[in-house]
Short mmCIF file of N, CA and C in Angstrom, two decimals:
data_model
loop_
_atom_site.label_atom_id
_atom_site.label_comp_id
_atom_site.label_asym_id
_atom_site.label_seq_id
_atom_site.Cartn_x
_atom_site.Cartn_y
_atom_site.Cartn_z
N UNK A 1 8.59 20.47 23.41
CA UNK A 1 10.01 20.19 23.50
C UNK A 1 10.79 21.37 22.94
N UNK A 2 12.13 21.52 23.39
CA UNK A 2 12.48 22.69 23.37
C UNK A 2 13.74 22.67 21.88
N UNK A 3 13.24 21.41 21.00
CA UNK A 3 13.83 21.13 19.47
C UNK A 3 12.92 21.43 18.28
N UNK A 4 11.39 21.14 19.33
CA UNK A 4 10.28 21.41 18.26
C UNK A 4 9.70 22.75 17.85
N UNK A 5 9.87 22.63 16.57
CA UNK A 5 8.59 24.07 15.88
C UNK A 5 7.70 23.93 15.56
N UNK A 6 7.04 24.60 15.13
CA UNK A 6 5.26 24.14 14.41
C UNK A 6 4.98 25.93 13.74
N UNK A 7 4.27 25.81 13.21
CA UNK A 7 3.82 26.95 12.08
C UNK A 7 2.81 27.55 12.51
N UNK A 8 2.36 28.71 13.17
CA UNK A 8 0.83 29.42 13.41
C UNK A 8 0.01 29.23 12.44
N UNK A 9 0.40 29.31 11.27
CA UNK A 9 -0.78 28.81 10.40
C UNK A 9 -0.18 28.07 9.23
N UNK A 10 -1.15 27.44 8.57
CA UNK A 10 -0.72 26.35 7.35
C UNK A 10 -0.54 27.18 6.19
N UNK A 11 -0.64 28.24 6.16
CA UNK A 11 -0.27 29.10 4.50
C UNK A 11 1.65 29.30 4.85
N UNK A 12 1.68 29.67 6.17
CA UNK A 12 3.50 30.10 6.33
C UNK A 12 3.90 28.54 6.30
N UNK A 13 3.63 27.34 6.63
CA UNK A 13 3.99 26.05 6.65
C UNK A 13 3.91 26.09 5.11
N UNK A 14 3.31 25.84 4.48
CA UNK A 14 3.23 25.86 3.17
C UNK A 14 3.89 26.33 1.91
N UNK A 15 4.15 27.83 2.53
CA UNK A 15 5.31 28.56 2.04
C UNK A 15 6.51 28.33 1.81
N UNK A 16 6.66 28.22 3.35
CA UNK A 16 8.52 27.43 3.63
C UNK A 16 8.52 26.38 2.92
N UNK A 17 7.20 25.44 3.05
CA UNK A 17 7.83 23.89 2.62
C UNK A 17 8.04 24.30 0.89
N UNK A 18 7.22 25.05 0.14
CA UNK A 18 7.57 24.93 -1.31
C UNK A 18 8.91 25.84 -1.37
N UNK A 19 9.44 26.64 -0.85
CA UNK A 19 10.83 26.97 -0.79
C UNK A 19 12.49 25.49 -0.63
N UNK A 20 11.55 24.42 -0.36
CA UNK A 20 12.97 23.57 -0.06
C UNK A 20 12.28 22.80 -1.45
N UNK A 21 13.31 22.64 -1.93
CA UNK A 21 13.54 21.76 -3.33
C UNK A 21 12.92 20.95 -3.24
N UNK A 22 12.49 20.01 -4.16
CA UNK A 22 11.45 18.83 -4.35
C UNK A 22 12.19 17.13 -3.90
N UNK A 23 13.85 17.18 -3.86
CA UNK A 23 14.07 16.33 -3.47
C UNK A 23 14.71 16.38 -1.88
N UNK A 24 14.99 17.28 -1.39
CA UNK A 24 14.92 17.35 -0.24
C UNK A 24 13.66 17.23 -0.10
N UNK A 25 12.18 18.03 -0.24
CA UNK A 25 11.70 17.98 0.37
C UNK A 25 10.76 15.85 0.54
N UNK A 26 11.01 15.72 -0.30
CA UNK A 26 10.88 14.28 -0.66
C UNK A 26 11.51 13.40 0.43
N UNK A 27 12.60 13.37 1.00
CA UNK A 27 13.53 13.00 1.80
C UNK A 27 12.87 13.23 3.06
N UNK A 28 12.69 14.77 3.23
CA UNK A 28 12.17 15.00 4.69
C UNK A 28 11.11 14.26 4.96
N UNK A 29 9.85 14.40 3.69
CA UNK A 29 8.69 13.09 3.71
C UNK A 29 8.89 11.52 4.36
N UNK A 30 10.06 11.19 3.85
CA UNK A 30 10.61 9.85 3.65
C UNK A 30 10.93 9.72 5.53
N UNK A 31 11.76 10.07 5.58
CA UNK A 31 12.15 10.38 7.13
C UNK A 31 11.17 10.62 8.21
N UNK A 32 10.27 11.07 7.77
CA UNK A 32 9.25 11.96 9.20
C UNK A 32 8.14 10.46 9.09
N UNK A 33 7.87 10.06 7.48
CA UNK A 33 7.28 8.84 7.66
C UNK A 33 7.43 7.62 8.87
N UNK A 34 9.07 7.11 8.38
CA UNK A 34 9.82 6.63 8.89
C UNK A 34 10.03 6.81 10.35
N UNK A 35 10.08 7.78 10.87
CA UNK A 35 9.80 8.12 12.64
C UNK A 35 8.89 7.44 12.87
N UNK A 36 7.52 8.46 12.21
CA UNK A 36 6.06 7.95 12.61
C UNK A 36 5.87 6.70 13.21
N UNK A 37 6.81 5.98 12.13
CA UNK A 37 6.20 3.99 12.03
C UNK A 37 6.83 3.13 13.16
N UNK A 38 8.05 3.96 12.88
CA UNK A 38 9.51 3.58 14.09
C UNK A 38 8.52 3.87 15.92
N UNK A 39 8.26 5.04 16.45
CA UNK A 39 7.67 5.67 17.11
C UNK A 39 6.40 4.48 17.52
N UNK A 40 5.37 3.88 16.51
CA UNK A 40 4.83 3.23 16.57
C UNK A 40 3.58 4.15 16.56
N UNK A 41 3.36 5.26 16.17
CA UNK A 41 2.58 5.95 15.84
C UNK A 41 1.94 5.41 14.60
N UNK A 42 0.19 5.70 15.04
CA UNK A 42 -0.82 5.39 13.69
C UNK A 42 0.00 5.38 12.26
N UNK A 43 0.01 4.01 11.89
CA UNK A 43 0.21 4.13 10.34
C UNK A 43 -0.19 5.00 9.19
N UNK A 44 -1.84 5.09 9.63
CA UNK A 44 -2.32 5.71 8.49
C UNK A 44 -1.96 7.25 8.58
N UNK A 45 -1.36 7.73 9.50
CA UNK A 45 -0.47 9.07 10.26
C UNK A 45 0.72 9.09 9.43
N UNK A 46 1.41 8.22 9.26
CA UNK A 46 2.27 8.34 8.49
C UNK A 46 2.32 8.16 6.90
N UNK A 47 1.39 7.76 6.25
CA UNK A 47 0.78 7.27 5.37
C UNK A 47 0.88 8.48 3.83
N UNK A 48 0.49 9.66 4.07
CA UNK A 48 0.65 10.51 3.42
C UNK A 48 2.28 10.82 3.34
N UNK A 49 3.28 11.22 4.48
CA UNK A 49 4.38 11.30 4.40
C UNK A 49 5.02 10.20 3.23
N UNK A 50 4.78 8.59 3.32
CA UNK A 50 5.47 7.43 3.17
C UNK A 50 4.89 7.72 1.37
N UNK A 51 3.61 7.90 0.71
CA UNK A 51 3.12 8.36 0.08
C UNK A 51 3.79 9.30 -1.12
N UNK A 52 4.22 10.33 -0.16
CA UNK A 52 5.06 11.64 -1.11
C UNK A 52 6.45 11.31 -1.26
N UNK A 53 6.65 10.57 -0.41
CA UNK A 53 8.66 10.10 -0.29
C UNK A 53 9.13 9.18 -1.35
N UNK A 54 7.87 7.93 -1.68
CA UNK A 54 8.06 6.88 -2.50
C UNK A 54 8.61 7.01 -4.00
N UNK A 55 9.19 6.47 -4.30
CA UNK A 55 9.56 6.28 -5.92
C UNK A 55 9.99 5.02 -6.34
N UNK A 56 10.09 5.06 -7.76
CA UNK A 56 10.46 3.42 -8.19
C UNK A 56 11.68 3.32 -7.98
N UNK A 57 11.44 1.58 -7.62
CA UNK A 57 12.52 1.20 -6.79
C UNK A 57 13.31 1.51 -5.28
N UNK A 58 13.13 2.25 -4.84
CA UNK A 58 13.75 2.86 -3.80
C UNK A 58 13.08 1.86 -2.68
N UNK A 59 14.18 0.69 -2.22
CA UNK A 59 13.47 -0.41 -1.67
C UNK A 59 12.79 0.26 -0.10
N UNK A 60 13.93 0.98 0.72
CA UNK A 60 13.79 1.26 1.95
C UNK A 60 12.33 2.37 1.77
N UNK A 61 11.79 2.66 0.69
CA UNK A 61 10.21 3.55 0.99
C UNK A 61 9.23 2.65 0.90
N UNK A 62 9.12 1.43 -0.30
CA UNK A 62 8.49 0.76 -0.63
C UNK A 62 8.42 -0.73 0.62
N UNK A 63 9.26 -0.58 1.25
CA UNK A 63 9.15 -1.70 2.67
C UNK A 63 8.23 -0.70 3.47
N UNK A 64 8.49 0.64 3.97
CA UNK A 64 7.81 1.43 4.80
C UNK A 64 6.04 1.39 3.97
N UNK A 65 6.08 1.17 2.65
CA UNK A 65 4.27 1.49 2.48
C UNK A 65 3.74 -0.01 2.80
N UNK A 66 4.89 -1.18 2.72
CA UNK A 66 4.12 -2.47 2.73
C UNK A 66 3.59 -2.17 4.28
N UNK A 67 4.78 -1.99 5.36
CA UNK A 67 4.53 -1.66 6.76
C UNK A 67 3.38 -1.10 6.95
N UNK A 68 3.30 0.24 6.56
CA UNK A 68 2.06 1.02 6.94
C UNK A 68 0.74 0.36 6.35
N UNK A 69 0.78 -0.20 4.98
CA UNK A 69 -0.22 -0.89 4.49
C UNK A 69 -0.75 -1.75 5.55
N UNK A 70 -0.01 -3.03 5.81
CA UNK A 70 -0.49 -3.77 6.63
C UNK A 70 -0.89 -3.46 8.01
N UNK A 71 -0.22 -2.73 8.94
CA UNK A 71 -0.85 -1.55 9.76
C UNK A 71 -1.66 -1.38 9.66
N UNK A 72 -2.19 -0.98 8.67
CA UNK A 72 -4.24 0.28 8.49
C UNK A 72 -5.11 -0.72 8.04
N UNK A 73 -4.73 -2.01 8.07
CA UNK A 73 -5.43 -2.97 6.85
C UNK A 73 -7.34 -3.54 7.58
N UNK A 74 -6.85 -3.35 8.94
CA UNK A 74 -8.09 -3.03 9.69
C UNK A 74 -8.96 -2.07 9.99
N UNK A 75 -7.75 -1.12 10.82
CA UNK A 75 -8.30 0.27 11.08
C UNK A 75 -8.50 1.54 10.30
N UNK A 76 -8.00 1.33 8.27
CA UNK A 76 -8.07 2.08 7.63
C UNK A 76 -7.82 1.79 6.14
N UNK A 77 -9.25 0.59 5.93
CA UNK A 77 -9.03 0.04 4.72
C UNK A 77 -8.41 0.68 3.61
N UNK A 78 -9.44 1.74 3.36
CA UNK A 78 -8.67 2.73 2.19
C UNK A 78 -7.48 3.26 2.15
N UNK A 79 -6.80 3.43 3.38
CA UNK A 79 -5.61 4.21 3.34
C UNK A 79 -4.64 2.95 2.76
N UNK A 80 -4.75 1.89 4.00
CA UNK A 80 -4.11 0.46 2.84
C UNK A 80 -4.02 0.20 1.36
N UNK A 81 -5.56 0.36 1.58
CA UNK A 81 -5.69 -0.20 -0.26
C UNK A 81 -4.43 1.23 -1.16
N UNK A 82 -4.97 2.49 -0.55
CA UNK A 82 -3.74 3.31 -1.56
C UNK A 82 -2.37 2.97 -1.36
N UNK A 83 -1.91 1.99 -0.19
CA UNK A 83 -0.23 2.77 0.37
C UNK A 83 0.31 1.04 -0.62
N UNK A 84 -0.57 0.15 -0.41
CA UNK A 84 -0.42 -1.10 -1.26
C UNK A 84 -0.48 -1.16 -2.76
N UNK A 85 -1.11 -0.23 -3.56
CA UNK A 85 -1.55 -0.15 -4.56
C UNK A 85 -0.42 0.78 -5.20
N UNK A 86 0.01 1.69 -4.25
CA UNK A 86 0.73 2.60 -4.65
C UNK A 86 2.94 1.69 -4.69
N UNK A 87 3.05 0.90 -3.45
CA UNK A 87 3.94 0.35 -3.33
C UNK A 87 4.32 -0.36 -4.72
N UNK A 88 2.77 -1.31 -4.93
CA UNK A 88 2.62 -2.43 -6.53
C UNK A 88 3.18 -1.07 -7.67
N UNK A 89 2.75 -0.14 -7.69
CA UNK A 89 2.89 0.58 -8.89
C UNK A 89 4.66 1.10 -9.12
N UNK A 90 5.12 0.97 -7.58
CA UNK A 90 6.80 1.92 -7.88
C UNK A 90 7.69 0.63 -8.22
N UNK A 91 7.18 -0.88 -7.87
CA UNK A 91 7.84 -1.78 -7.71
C UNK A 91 8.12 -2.63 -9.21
N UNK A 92 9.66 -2.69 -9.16
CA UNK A 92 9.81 -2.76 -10.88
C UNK A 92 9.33 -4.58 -10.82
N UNK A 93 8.81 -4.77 -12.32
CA UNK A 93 8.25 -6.33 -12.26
C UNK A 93 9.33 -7.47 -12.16
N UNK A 94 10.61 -7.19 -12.00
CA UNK A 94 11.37 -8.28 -11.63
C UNK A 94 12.04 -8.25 -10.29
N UNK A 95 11.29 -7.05 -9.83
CA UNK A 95 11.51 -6.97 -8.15
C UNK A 95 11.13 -8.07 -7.40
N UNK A 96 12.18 -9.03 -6.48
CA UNK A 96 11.74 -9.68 -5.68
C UNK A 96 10.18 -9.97 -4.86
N UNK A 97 10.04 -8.46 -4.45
CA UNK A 97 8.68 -8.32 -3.57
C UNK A 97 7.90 -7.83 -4.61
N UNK A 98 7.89 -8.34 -5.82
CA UNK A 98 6.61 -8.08 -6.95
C UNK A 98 5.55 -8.53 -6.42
N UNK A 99 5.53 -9.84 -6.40
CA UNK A 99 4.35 -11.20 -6.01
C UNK A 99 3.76 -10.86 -4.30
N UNK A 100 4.26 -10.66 -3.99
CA UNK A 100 4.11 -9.97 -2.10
C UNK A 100 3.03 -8.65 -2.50
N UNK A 101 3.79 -8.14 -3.02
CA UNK A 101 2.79 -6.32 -3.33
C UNK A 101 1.90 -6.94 -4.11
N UNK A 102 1.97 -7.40 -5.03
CA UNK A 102 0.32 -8.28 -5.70
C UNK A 102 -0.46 -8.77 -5.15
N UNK A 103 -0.41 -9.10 -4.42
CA UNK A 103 -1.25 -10.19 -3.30
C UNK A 103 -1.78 -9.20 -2.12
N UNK A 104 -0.89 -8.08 -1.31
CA UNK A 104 -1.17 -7.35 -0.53
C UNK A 104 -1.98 -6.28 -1.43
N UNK A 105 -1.79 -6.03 -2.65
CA UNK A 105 -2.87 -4.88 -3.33
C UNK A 105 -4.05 -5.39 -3.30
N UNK A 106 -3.92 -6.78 -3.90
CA UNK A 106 -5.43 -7.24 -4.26
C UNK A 106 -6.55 -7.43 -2.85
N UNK A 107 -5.70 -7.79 -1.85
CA UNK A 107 -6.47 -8.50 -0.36
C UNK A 107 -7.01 -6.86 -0.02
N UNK A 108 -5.97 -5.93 -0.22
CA UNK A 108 -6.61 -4.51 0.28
C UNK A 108 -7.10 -3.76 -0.52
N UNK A 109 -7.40 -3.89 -1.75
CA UNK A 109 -8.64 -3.61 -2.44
C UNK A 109 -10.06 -4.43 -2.03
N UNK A 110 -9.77 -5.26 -2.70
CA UNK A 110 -10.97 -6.12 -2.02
C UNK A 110 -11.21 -5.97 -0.48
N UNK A 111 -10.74 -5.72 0.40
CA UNK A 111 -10.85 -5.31 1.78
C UNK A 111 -11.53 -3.95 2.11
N UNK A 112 -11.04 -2.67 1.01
CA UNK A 112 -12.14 -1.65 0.99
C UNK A 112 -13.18 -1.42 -0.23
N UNK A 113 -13.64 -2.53 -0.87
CA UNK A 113 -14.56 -2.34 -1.56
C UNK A 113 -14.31 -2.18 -3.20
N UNK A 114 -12.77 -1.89 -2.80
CA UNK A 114 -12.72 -1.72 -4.71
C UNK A 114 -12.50 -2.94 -5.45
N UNK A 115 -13.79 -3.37 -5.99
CA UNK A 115 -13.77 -4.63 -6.34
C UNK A 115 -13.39 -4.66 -7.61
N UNK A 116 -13.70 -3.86 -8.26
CA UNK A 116 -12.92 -3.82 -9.61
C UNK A 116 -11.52 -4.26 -10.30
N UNK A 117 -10.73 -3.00 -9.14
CA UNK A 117 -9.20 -2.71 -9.41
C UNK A 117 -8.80 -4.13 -8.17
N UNK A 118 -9.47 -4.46 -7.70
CA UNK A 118 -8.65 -5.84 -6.79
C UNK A 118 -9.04 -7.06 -7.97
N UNK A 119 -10.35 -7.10 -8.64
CA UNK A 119 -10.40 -8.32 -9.18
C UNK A 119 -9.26 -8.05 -10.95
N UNK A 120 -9.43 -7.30 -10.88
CA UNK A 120 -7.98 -6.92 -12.08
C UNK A 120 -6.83 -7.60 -11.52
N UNK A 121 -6.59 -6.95 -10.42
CA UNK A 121 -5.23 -7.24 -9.95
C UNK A 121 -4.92 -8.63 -10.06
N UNK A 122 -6.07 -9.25 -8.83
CA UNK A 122 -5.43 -10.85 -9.11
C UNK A 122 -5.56 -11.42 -10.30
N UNK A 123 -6.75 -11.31 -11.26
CA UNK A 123 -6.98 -12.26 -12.43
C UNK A 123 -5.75 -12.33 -13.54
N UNK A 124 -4.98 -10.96 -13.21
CA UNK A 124 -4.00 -10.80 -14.30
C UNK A 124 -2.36 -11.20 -13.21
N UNK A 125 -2.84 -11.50 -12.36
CA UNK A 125 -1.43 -12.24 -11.74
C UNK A 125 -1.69 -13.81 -11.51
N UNK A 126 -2.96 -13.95 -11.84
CA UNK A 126 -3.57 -15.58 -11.90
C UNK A 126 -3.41 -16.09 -13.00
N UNK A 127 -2.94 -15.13 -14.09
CA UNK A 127 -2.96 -15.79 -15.26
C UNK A 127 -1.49 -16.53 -15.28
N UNK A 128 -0.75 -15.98 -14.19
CA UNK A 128 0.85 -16.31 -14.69
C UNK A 128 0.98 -17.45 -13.90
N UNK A 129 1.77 -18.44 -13.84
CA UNK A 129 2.18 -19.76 -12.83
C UNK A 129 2.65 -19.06 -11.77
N UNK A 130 2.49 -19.13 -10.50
CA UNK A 130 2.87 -18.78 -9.13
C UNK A 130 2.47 -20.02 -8.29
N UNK A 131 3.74 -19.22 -7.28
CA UNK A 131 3.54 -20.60 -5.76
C UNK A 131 2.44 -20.72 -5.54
N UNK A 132 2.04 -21.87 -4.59
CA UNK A 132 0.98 -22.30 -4.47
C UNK A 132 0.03 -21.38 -3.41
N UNK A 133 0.65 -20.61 -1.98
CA UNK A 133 0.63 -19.80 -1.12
C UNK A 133 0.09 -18.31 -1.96
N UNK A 134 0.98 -18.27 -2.54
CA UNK A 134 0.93 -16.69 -3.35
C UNK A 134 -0.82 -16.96 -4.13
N UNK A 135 -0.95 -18.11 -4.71
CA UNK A 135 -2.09 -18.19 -6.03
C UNK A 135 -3.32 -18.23 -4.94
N UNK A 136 -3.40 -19.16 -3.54
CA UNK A 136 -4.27 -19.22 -2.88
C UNK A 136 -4.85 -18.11 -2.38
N UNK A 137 -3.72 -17.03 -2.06
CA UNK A 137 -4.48 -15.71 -1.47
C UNK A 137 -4.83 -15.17 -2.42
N UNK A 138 -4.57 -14.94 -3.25
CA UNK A 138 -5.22 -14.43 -4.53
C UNK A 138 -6.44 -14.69 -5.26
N UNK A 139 -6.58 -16.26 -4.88
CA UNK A 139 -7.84 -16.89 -5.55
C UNK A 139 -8.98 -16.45 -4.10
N UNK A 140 -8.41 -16.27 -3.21
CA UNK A 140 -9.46 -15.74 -1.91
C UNK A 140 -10.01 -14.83 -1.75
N UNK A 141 -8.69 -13.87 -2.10
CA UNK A 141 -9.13 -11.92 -2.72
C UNK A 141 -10.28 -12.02 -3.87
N UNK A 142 -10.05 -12.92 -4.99
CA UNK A 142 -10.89 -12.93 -5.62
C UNK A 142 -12.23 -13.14 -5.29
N UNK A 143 -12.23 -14.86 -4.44
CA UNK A 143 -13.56 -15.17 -3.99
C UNK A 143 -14.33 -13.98 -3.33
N UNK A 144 -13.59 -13.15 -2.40
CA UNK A 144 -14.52 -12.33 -1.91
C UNK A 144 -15.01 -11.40 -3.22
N UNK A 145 -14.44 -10.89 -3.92
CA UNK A 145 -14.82 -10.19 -4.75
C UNK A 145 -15.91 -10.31 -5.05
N UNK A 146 -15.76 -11.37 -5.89
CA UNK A 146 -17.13 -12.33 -6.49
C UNK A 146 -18.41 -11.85 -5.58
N UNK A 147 -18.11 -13.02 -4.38
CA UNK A 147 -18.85 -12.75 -3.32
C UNK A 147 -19.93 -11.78 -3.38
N UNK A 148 -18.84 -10.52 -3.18
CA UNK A 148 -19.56 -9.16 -2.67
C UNK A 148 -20.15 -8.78 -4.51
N UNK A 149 -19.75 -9.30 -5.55
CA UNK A 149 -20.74 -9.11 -6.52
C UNK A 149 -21.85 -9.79 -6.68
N UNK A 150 -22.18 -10.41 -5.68
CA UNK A 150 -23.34 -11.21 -5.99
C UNK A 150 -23.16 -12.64 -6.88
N UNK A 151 -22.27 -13.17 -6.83
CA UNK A 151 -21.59 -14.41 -7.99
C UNK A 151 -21.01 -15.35 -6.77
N UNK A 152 -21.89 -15.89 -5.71
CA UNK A 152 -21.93 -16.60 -5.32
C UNK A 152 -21.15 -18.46 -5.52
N UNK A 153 -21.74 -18.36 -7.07
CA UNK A 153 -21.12 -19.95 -7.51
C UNK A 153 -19.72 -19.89 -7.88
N UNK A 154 -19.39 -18.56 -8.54
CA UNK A 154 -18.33 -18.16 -9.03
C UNK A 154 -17.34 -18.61 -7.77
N UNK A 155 -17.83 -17.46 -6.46
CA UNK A 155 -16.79 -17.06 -5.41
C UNK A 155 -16.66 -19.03 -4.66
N UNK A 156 -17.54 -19.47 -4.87
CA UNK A 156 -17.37 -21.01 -4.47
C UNK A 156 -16.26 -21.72 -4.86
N UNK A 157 -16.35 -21.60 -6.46
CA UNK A 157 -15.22 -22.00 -7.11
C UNK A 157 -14.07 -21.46 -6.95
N UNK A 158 -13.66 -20.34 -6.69
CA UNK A 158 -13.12 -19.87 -6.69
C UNK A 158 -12.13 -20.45 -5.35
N UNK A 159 -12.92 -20.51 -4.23
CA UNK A 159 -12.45 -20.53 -3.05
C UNK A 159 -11.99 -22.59 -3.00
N UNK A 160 -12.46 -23.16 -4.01
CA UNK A 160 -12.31 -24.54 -3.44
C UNK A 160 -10.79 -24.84 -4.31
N UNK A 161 -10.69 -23.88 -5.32
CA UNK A 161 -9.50 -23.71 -6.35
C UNK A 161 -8.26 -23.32 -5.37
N UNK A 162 -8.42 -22.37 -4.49
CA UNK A 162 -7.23 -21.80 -3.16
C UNK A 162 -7.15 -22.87 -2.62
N UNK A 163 -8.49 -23.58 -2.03
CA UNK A 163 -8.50 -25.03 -0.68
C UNK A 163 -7.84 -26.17 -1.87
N UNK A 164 -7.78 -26.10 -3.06
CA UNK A 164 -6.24 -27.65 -3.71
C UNK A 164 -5.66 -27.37 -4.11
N UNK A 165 -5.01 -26.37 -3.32
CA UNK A 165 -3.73 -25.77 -3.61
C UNK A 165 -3.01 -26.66 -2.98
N UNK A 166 -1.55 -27.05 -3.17
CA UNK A 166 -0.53 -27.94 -2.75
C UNK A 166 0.01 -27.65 -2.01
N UNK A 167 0.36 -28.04 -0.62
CA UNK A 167 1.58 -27.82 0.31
C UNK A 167 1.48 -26.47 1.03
N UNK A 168 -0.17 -25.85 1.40
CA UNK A 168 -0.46 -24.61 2.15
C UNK A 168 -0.50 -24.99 3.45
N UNK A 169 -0.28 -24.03 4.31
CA UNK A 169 -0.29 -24.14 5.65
C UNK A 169 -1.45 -24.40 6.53
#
């Protein structure tokens, strides 16, 4: 296209880009993300952009990593588990979409294997009273956890604790 440039090589791309300030260049991140997702181009494509743009609070970046998160949550566990994990971390704790990013960190940890940092996640958002919806996926993230540790009776319990939950769909 006769708007587009591109760089012969990645050292002159590189160059220029550390020449534009850190919050422009932050912005441009934010934006080119934002195409990507708009465009309907691979999430996990945009993923690094949405990544470098993010900061706390800044709702309109932190909606774009839930987006892309859920996007890759098949086709690119890990990239999820970071863009979810990373969303939970900018999102202040009396943020509306606290409990949403908790639940989406833990399902996409546990979804690529990090059983650790997913069974953290939920046990310490299980400790607090939550809806009944919110506690069930959480107690499920967990069960698999378990599961995949070999704690079979555990992940049982675990899972029959989500199934009497009140008023789930």
């Amino acid at each position: 296209a006769e708007n587009a440039f591109s760089f012969r090589h990645q050292l002159l791309r590189r160059a220029i880009g550390d020449l534009i300030p850190w919050p422009g260049r932050k912005a441009l991140h934010r934006q080119y993300g934002h195409l990507l997702l708009n465009r309907g181009e691979p999430a996990a494509q945009a993923a690094g952009h949405l990544l470098q743009a993010a900061h706390p609070g800044d709702q309109a970046s932190l909606a774009a990593l839930d987006t892309a998160a859920a996007r890759t949550a098949r086709s690119a566990p890990q990239t999820a588990a970071d863009l979810a994990v990373r969303a939970l971390e900018l999102t202040p704790a009396a943020d509306p979409g606290a409990l949403a990013r908790t639940v989406a960190a833990a399902e996409a940890l546990a979804a690529a294997g990090r059983l650790e940092h997913a069974s953290r996640i939920a046990s310490d958002a299980l400790a607090m009273p939550l809806p009944p919806a919110a506690e069930a996926r959480l107690r499920c993230a967990l069960s698999s956890v378990l599961c995949s540790r070999g704690r079979p009776e555990d992940a049982a319990a675990e899972a029959s604790r989500a199934l009497a939950q009140p008023r789930l769909s």
